[in-house]
Short mmCIF file of C-alpha atoms in Angstrom, two decimals:
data_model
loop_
_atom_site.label_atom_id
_atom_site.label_comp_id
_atom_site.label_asym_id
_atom_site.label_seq_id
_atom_site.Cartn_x
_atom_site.Cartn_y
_atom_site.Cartn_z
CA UNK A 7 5.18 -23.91 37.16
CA UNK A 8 7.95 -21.36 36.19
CA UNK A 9 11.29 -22.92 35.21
CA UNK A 10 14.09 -21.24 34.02
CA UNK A 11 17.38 -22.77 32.99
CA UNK A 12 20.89 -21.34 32.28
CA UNK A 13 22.01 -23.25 29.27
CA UNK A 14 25.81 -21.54 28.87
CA UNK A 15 26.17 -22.87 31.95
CA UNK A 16 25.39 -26.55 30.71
CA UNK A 17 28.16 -27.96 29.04
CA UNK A 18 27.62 -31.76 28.06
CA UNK A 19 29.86 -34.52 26.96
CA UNK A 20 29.36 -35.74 23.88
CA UNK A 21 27.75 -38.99 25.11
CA UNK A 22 25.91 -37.07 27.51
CA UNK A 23 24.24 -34.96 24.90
CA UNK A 24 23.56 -38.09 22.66
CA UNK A 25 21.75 -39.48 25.70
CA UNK A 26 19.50 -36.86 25.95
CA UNK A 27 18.90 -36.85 22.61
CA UNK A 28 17.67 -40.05 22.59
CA UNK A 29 15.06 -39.00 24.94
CA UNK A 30 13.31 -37.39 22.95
CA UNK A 31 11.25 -38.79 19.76
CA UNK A 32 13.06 -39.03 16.46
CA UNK A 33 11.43 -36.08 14.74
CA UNK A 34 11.96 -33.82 17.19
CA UNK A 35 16.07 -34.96 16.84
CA UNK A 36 15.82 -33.97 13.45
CA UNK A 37 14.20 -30.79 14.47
CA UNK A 38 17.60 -29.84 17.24
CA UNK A 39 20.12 -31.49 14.86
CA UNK A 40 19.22 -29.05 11.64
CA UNK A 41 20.62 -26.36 14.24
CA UNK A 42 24.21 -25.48 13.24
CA UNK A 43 25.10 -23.93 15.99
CA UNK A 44 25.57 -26.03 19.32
CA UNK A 45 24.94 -23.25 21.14
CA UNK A 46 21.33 -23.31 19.47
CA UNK A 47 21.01 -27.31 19.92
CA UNK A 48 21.68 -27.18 23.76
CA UNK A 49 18.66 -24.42 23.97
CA UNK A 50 16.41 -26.79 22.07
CA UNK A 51 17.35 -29.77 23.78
CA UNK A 52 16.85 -28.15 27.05
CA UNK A 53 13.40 -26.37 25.59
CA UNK A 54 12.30 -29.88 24.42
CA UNK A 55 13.13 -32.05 27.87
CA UNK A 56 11.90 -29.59 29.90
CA UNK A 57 8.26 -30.09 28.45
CA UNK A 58 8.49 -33.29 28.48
CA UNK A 59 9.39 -33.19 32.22
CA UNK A 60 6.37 -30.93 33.04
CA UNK A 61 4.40 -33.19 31.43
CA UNK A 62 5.77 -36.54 33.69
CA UNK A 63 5.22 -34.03 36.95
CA UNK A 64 1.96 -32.97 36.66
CA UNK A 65 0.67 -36.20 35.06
CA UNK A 66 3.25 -38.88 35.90
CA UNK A 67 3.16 -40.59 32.66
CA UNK A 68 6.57 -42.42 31.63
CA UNK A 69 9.20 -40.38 29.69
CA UNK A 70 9.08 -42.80 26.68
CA UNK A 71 4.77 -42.74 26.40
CA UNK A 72 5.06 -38.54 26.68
CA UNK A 73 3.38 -37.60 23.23
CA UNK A 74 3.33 -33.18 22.46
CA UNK A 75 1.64 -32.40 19.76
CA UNK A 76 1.16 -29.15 18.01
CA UNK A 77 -1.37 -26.79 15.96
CA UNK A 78 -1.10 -26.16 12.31
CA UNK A 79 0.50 -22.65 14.00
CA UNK A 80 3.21 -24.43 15.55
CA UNK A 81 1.70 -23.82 19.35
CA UNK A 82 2.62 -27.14 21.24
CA UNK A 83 -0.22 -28.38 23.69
CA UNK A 84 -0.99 -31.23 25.68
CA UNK A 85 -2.74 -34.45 24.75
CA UNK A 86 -6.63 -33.69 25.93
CA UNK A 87 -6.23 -37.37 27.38
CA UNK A 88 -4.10 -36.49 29.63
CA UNK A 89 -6.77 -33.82 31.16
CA UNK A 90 -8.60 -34.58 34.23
CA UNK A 91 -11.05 -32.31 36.11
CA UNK A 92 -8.64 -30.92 38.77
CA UNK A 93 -6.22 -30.02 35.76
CA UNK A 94 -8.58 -29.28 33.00
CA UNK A 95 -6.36 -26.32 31.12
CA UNK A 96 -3.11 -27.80 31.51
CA UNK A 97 -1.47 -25.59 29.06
CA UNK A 98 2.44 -24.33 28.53
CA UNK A 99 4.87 -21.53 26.72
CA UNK A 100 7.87 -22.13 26.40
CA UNK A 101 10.80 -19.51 25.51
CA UNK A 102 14.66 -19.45 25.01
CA UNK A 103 16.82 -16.45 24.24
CA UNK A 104 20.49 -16.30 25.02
CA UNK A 105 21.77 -17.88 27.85
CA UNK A 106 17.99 -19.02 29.16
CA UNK A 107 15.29 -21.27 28.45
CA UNK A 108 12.14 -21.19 30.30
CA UNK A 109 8.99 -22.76 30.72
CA UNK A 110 5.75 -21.68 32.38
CA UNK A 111 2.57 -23.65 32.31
CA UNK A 112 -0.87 -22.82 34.28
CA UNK A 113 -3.60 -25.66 35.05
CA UNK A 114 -6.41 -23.13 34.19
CA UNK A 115 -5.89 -20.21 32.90
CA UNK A 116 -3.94 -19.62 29.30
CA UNK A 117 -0.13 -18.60 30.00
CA UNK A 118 2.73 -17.78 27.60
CA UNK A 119 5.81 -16.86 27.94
CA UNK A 120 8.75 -14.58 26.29
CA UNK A 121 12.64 -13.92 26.76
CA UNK A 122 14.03 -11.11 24.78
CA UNK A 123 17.64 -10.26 24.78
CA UNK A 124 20.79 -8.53 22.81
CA UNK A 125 21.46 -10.14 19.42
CA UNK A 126 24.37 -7.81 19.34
CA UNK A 127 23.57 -4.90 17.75
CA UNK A 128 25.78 -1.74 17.21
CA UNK A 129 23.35 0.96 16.74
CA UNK A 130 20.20 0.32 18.53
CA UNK A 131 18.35 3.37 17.19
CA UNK A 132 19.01 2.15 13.52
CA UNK A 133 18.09 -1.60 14.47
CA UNK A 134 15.27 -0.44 16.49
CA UNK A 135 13.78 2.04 13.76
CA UNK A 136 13.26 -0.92 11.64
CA UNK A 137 10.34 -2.30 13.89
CA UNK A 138 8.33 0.87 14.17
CA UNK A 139 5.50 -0.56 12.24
CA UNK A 140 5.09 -3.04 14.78
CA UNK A 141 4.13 -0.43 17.85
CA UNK A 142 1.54 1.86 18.33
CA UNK A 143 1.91 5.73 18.64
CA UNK A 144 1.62 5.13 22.46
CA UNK A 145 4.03 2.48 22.34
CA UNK A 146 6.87 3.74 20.37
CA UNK A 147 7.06 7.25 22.17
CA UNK A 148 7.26 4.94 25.51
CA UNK A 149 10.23 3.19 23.58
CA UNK A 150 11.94 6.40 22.57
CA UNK A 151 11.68 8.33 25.55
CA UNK A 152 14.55 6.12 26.95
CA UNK A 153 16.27 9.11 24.69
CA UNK A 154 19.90 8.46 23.25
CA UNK A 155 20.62 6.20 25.65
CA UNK A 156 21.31 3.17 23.42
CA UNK A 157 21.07 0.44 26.27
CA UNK A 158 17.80 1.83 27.90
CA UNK A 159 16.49 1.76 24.01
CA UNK A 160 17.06 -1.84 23.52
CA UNK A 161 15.78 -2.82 26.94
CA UNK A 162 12.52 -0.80 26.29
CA UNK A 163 12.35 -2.52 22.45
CA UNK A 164 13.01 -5.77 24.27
CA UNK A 165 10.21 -5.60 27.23
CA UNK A 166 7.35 -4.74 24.70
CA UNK A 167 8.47 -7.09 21.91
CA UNK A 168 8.32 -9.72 24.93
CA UNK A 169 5.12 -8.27 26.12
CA UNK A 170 2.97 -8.72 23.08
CA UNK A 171 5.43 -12.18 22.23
CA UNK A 172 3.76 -13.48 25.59
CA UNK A 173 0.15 -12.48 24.44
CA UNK A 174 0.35 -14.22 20.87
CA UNK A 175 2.08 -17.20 22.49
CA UNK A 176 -0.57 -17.55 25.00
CA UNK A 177 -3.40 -17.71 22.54
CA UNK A 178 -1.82 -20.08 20.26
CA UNK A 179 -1.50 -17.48 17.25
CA UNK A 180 2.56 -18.18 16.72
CA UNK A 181 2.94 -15.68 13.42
CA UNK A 182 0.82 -13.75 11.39
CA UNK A 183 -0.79 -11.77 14.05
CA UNK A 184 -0.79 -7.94 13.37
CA UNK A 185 1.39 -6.54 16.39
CA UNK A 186 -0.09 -2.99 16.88
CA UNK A 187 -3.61 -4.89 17.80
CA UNK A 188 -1.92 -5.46 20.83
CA UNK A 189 -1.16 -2.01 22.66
CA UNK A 190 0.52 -1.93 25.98
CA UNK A 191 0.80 0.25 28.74
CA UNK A 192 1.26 1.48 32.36
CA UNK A 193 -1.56 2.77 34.38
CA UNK A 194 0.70 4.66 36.46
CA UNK A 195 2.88 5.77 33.90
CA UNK A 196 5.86 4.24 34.87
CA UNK A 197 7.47 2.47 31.44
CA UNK A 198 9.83 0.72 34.07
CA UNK A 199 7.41 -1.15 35.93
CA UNK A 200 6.55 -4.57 36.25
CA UNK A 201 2.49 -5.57 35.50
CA UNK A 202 1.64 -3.87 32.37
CA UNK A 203 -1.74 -3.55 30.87
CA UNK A 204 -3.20 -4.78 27.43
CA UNK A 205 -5.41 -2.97 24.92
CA UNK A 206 -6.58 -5.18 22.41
CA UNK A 207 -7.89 -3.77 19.27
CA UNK A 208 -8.57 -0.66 21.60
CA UNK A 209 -10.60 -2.30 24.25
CA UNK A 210 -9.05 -2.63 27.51
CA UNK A 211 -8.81 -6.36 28.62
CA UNK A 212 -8.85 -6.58 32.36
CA UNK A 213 -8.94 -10.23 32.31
CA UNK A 214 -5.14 -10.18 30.84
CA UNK A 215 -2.19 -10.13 33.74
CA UNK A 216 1.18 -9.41 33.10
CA UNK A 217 4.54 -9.87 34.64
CA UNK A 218 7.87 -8.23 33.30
CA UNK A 219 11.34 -9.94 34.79
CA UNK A 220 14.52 -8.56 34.24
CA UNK A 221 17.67 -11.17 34.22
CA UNK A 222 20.95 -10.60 34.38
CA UNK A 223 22.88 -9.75 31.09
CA UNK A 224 20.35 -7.66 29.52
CA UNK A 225 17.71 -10.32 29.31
CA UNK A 226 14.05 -9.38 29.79
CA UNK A 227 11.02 -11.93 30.38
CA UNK A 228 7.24 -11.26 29.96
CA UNK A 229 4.84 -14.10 31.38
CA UNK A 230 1.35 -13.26 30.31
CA UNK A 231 -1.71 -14.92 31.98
CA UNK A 232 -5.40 -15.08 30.48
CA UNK A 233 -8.69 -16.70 29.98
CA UNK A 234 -9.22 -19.91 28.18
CA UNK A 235 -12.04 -18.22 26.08
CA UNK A 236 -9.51 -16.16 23.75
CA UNK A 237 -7.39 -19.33 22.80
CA UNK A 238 -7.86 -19.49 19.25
CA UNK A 239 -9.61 -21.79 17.75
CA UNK A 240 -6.82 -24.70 16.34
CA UNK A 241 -6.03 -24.49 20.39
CA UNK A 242 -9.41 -24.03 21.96
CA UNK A 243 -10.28 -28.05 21.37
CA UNK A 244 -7.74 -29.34 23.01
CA UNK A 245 -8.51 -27.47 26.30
CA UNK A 246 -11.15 -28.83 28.98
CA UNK A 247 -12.62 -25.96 29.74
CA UNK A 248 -13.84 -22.82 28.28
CA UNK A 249 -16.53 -20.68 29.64
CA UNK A 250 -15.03 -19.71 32.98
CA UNK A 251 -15.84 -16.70 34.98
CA UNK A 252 -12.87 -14.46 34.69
CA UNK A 253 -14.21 -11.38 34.69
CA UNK A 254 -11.05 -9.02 36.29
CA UNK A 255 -10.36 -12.08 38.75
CA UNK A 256 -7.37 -11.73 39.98
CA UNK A 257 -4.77 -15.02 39.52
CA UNK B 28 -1.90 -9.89 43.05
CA UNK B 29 -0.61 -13.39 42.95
CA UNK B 30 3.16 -13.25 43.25
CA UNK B 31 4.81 -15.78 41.04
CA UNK B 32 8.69 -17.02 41.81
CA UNK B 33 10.78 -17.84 39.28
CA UNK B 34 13.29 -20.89 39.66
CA UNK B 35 16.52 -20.31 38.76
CA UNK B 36 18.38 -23.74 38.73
CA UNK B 37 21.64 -25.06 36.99
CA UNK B 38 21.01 -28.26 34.72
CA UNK B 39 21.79 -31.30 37.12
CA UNK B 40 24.61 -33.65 36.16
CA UNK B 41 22.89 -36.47 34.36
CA UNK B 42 24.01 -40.19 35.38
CA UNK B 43 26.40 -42.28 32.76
CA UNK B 44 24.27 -43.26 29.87
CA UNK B 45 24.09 -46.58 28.60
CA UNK B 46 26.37 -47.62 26.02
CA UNK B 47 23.35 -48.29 23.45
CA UNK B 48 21.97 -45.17 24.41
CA UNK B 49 23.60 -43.33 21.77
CA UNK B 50 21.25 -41.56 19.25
CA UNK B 51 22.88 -42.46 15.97
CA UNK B 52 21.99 -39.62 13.74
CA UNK B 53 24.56 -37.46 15.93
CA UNK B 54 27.74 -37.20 14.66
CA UNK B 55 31.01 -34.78 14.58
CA UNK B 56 32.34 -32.94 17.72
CA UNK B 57 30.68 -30.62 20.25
CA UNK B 58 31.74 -27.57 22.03
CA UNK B 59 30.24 -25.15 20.00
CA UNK B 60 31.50 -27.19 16.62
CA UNK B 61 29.01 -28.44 13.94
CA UNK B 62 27.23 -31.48 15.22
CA UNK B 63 25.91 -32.62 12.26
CA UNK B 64 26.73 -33.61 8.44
CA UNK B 65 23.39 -33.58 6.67
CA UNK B 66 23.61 -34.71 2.44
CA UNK B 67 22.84 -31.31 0.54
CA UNK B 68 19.03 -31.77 -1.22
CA UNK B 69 18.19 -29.25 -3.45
CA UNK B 70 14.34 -29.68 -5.02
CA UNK B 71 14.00 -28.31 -8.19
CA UNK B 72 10.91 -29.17 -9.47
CA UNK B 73 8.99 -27.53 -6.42
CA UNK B 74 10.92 -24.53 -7.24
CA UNK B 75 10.49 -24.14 -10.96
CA UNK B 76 6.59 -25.26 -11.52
CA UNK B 77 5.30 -22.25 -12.13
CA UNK B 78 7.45 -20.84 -14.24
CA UNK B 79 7.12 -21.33 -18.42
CA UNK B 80 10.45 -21.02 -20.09
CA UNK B 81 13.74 -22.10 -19.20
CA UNK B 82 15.65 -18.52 -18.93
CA UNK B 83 12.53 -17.79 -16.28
CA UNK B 84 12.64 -21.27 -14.20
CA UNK B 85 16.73 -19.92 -14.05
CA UNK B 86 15.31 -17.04 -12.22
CA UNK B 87 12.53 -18.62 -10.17
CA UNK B 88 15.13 -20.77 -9.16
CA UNK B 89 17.65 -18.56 -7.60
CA UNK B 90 15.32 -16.52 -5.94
CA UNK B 91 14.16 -19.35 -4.16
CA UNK B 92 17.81 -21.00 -3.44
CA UNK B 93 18.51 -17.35 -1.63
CA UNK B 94 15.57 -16.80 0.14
CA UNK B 95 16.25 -20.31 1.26
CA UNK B 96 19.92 -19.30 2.16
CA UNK B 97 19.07 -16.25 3.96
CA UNK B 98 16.53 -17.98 6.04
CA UNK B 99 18.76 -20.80 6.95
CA UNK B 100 21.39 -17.75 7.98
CA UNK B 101 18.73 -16.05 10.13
CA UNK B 102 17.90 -19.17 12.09
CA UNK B 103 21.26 -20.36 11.90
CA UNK B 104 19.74 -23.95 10.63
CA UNK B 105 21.06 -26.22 8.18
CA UNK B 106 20.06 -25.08 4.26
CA UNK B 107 19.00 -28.52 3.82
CA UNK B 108 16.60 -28.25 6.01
CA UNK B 109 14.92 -24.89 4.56
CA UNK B 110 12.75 -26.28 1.90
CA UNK B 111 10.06 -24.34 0.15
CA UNK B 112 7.01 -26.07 1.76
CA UNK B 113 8.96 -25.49 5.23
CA UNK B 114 7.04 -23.26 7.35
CA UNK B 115 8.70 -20.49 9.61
CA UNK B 116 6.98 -22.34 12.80
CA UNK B 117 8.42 -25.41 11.90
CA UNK B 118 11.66 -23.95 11.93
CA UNK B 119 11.34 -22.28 15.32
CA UNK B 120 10.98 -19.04 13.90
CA UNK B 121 9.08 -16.73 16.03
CA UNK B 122 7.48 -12.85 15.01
CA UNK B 123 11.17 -11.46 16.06
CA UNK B 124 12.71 -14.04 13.46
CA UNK B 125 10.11 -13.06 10.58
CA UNK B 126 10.49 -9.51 10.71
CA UNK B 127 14.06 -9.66 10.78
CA UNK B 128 13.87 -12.39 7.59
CA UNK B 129 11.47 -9.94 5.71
CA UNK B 130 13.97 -6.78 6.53
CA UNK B 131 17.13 -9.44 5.06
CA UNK B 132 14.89 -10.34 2.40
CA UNK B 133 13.85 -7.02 1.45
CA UNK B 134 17.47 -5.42 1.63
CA UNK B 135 18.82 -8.29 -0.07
CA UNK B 136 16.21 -8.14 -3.52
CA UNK B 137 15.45 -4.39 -2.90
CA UNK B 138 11.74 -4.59 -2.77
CA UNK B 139 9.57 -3.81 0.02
CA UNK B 140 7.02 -6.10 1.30
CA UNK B 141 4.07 -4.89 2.71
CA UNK B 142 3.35 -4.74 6.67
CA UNK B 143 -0.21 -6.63 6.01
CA UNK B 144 2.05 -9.12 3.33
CA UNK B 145 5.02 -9.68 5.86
CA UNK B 146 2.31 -10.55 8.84
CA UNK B 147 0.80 -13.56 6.80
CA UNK B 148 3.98 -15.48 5.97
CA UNK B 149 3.82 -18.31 7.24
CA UNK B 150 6.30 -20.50 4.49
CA UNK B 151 9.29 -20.83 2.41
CA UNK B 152 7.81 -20.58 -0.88
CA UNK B 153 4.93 -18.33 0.30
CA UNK B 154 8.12 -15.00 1.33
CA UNK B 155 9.74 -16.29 -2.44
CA UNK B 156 6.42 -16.02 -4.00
CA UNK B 157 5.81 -12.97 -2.52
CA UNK B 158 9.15 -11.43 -3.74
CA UNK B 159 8.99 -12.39 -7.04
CA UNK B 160 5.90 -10.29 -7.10
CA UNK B 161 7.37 -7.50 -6.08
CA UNK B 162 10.36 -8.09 -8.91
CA UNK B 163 8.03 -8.10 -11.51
CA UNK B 164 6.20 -4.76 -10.66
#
């Protein structure tokens, strides 16, 4: 599945927000209610239902008996009960940033997801600079050969802060994952293009696929696609299936 | 390769809700207006138990309340709801969020906090903790 919603565009009554709400369990209401913004809410709200509506789809258990759970590191997952042999993987990343919120989920394979977008920054070589630590030598020449083109500098920053967002999401690690262990790239060169590669801790991991989408107002979203085997651990259990041929197989 | 579409869809118009369908821990006005009143709850003694004298549990005190403050600013959350056992994933705080809380941090109490340091954060107390080190250097 790949879902993406415009939440500016959602503007709720009141009662109609309450409802939905009320859909979801009571901890998670105090999790979208701490939000002071209602800008903020609306994304969570919409993050929240949204899993819980991939969840009736593919499984078509009741709204009220949905239960999410998540790892000490925050990744949500779903119940193993709710597994079955034709689904064994079912597994999800969710992402909001700006106007969007997405969702993609795979029945096999491990998928996350990132948006990245403009948090309104005046000088995006000063904001940007901040951050080096976080790329390789690779990476950040990639980054600054958009030149002094402030706008082509933030959309680079964004696409590989969403790129190795994806990979971390995907795995389960949420923080606390050292960034530059994760090195992209482009086999033809081109730091535009769409399917970049991974390195990971130098090795070249052909069994990671990734897709780079470009929305409108500046937004940029990285969907990343891998094997079951590198989940780590806290999110390994509650997966089916592990030891799956995916050498370079093509999804 | 697989080609994967992306859905682009508006949120549908949801039906009337019931009248008793209204969550009651909502309150106050929407339209981009706070939602939500939530009693201030400021924990002390988690704050100050490591620290001997009184002039020092001062201290150890305000450095948590602003790390706490600063957080709650970067997520744009409710300082109530920042606590020191609260953990950055519990707050919806992804890598983006904890780098740019380290940099606030870091500008705000002039120390600098190690790449390997600011990578392991994973709580409240844990980025206070880790500042107060620095302070004492």
């Amino acid at each position: 599945m790949r879902w993406l919603l415009n939440s500016r565009t959602w503007s709720p009554s009141s009662s109609q927000f309450s409802y939905c709400l009320s859909l979801l369990p009571t901890p998670q209401q105090d999790e979208i209610i701490r939000f002071v913004k209602f800008e903020d809410q609306k994304r969570y709200i919409l993050s929240r239902l949204m899993q819980q509506m991939l969840i009736h789809v593919v499984f078509n258990i009741p709204y009220k008996e949905i239960v999410i759970s998540r790892t000490k590191e925050g990744k949500p997952y779903v119940e193993p009960c709710y597994l079955n042999a034709s689904a064994p993987n079912v597994n999800f990343s969710v992402s909001h940033h700006g106007d969007y919120v997405a969702l993609a989920s795979e029945t096999l394979c491990l998928v996350g997801l990132d948006i990245m977008g403009d948090e309104g920054n005046d000088e995006p070589e000063e904001y940007i600079k901040n951050f080096r630590s976080y790329f390789t030598v690779l990476e950040w020449d990639n980054i600054n050969s958009a030149g002094q083109d402030g706008r082509q500098l933030l959309d680079q920053f964004h696409r590989y802060w969403c790129m190795k967002e994806s990979y971390i999401k995907a795995v389960g690690i949420g923080i606390g994952f050292e960034l530059r262990r994760a090195e992209f790239f482009f086999k033809d060169g081109n730091i535009w293009g769409d399917s970049p590669c991974l390195r990971l801790d130098g090795i070249e991991r052909t069994d990671w696929h990734f897709y780079l989408f470009h929305l409108r107002d500046n937004h940029w979203v990285c969907v990343s696609k891998g094997p079951p085997g590198d989940a780590i651990e806290s999110f390994k259990k509650t997966l089916h299936t592990i030891n799956q041929l995916w050498k370079g197989k093509q999804i | 390769m697989a080609s994967t579409s992306v859905i682009s869809a508006t949120v549908p118009q949801l039906a009337s809700p019931p009248n008793n369908a209204l969550a009651a821990n909502v309150t106050g006005r929407y339209n981009g207006l706070k939602c939500c009143q939530l009693p201030q709850r400021i924990n002390l003694r988690s704050s100050t138990k490591n620290c001997p004298s009184r002039a020092v549990r001062i201290i150890c005190q305000s450095t948590i309340q602003q790390v706490q403050d600063i957080i709650a600013t970067q997520l744009s959350v409710d300082p109530s709801t920042v606590q020191p056992e609260t953990k950055f994933s519990e707050l919806g705080a992804d890598s983006l969020d904890t780098v740019e809380i380290v940099m606030s941090l870091e500008e705000k109490f002039g120390v600098s906090i190690g790449e390997q340091d600011a990578e392991n954060i994973s709580s409240v107390k844990q980025v206070a903790d880790l500042i107060e080190k620095q302070r004492s250097i």
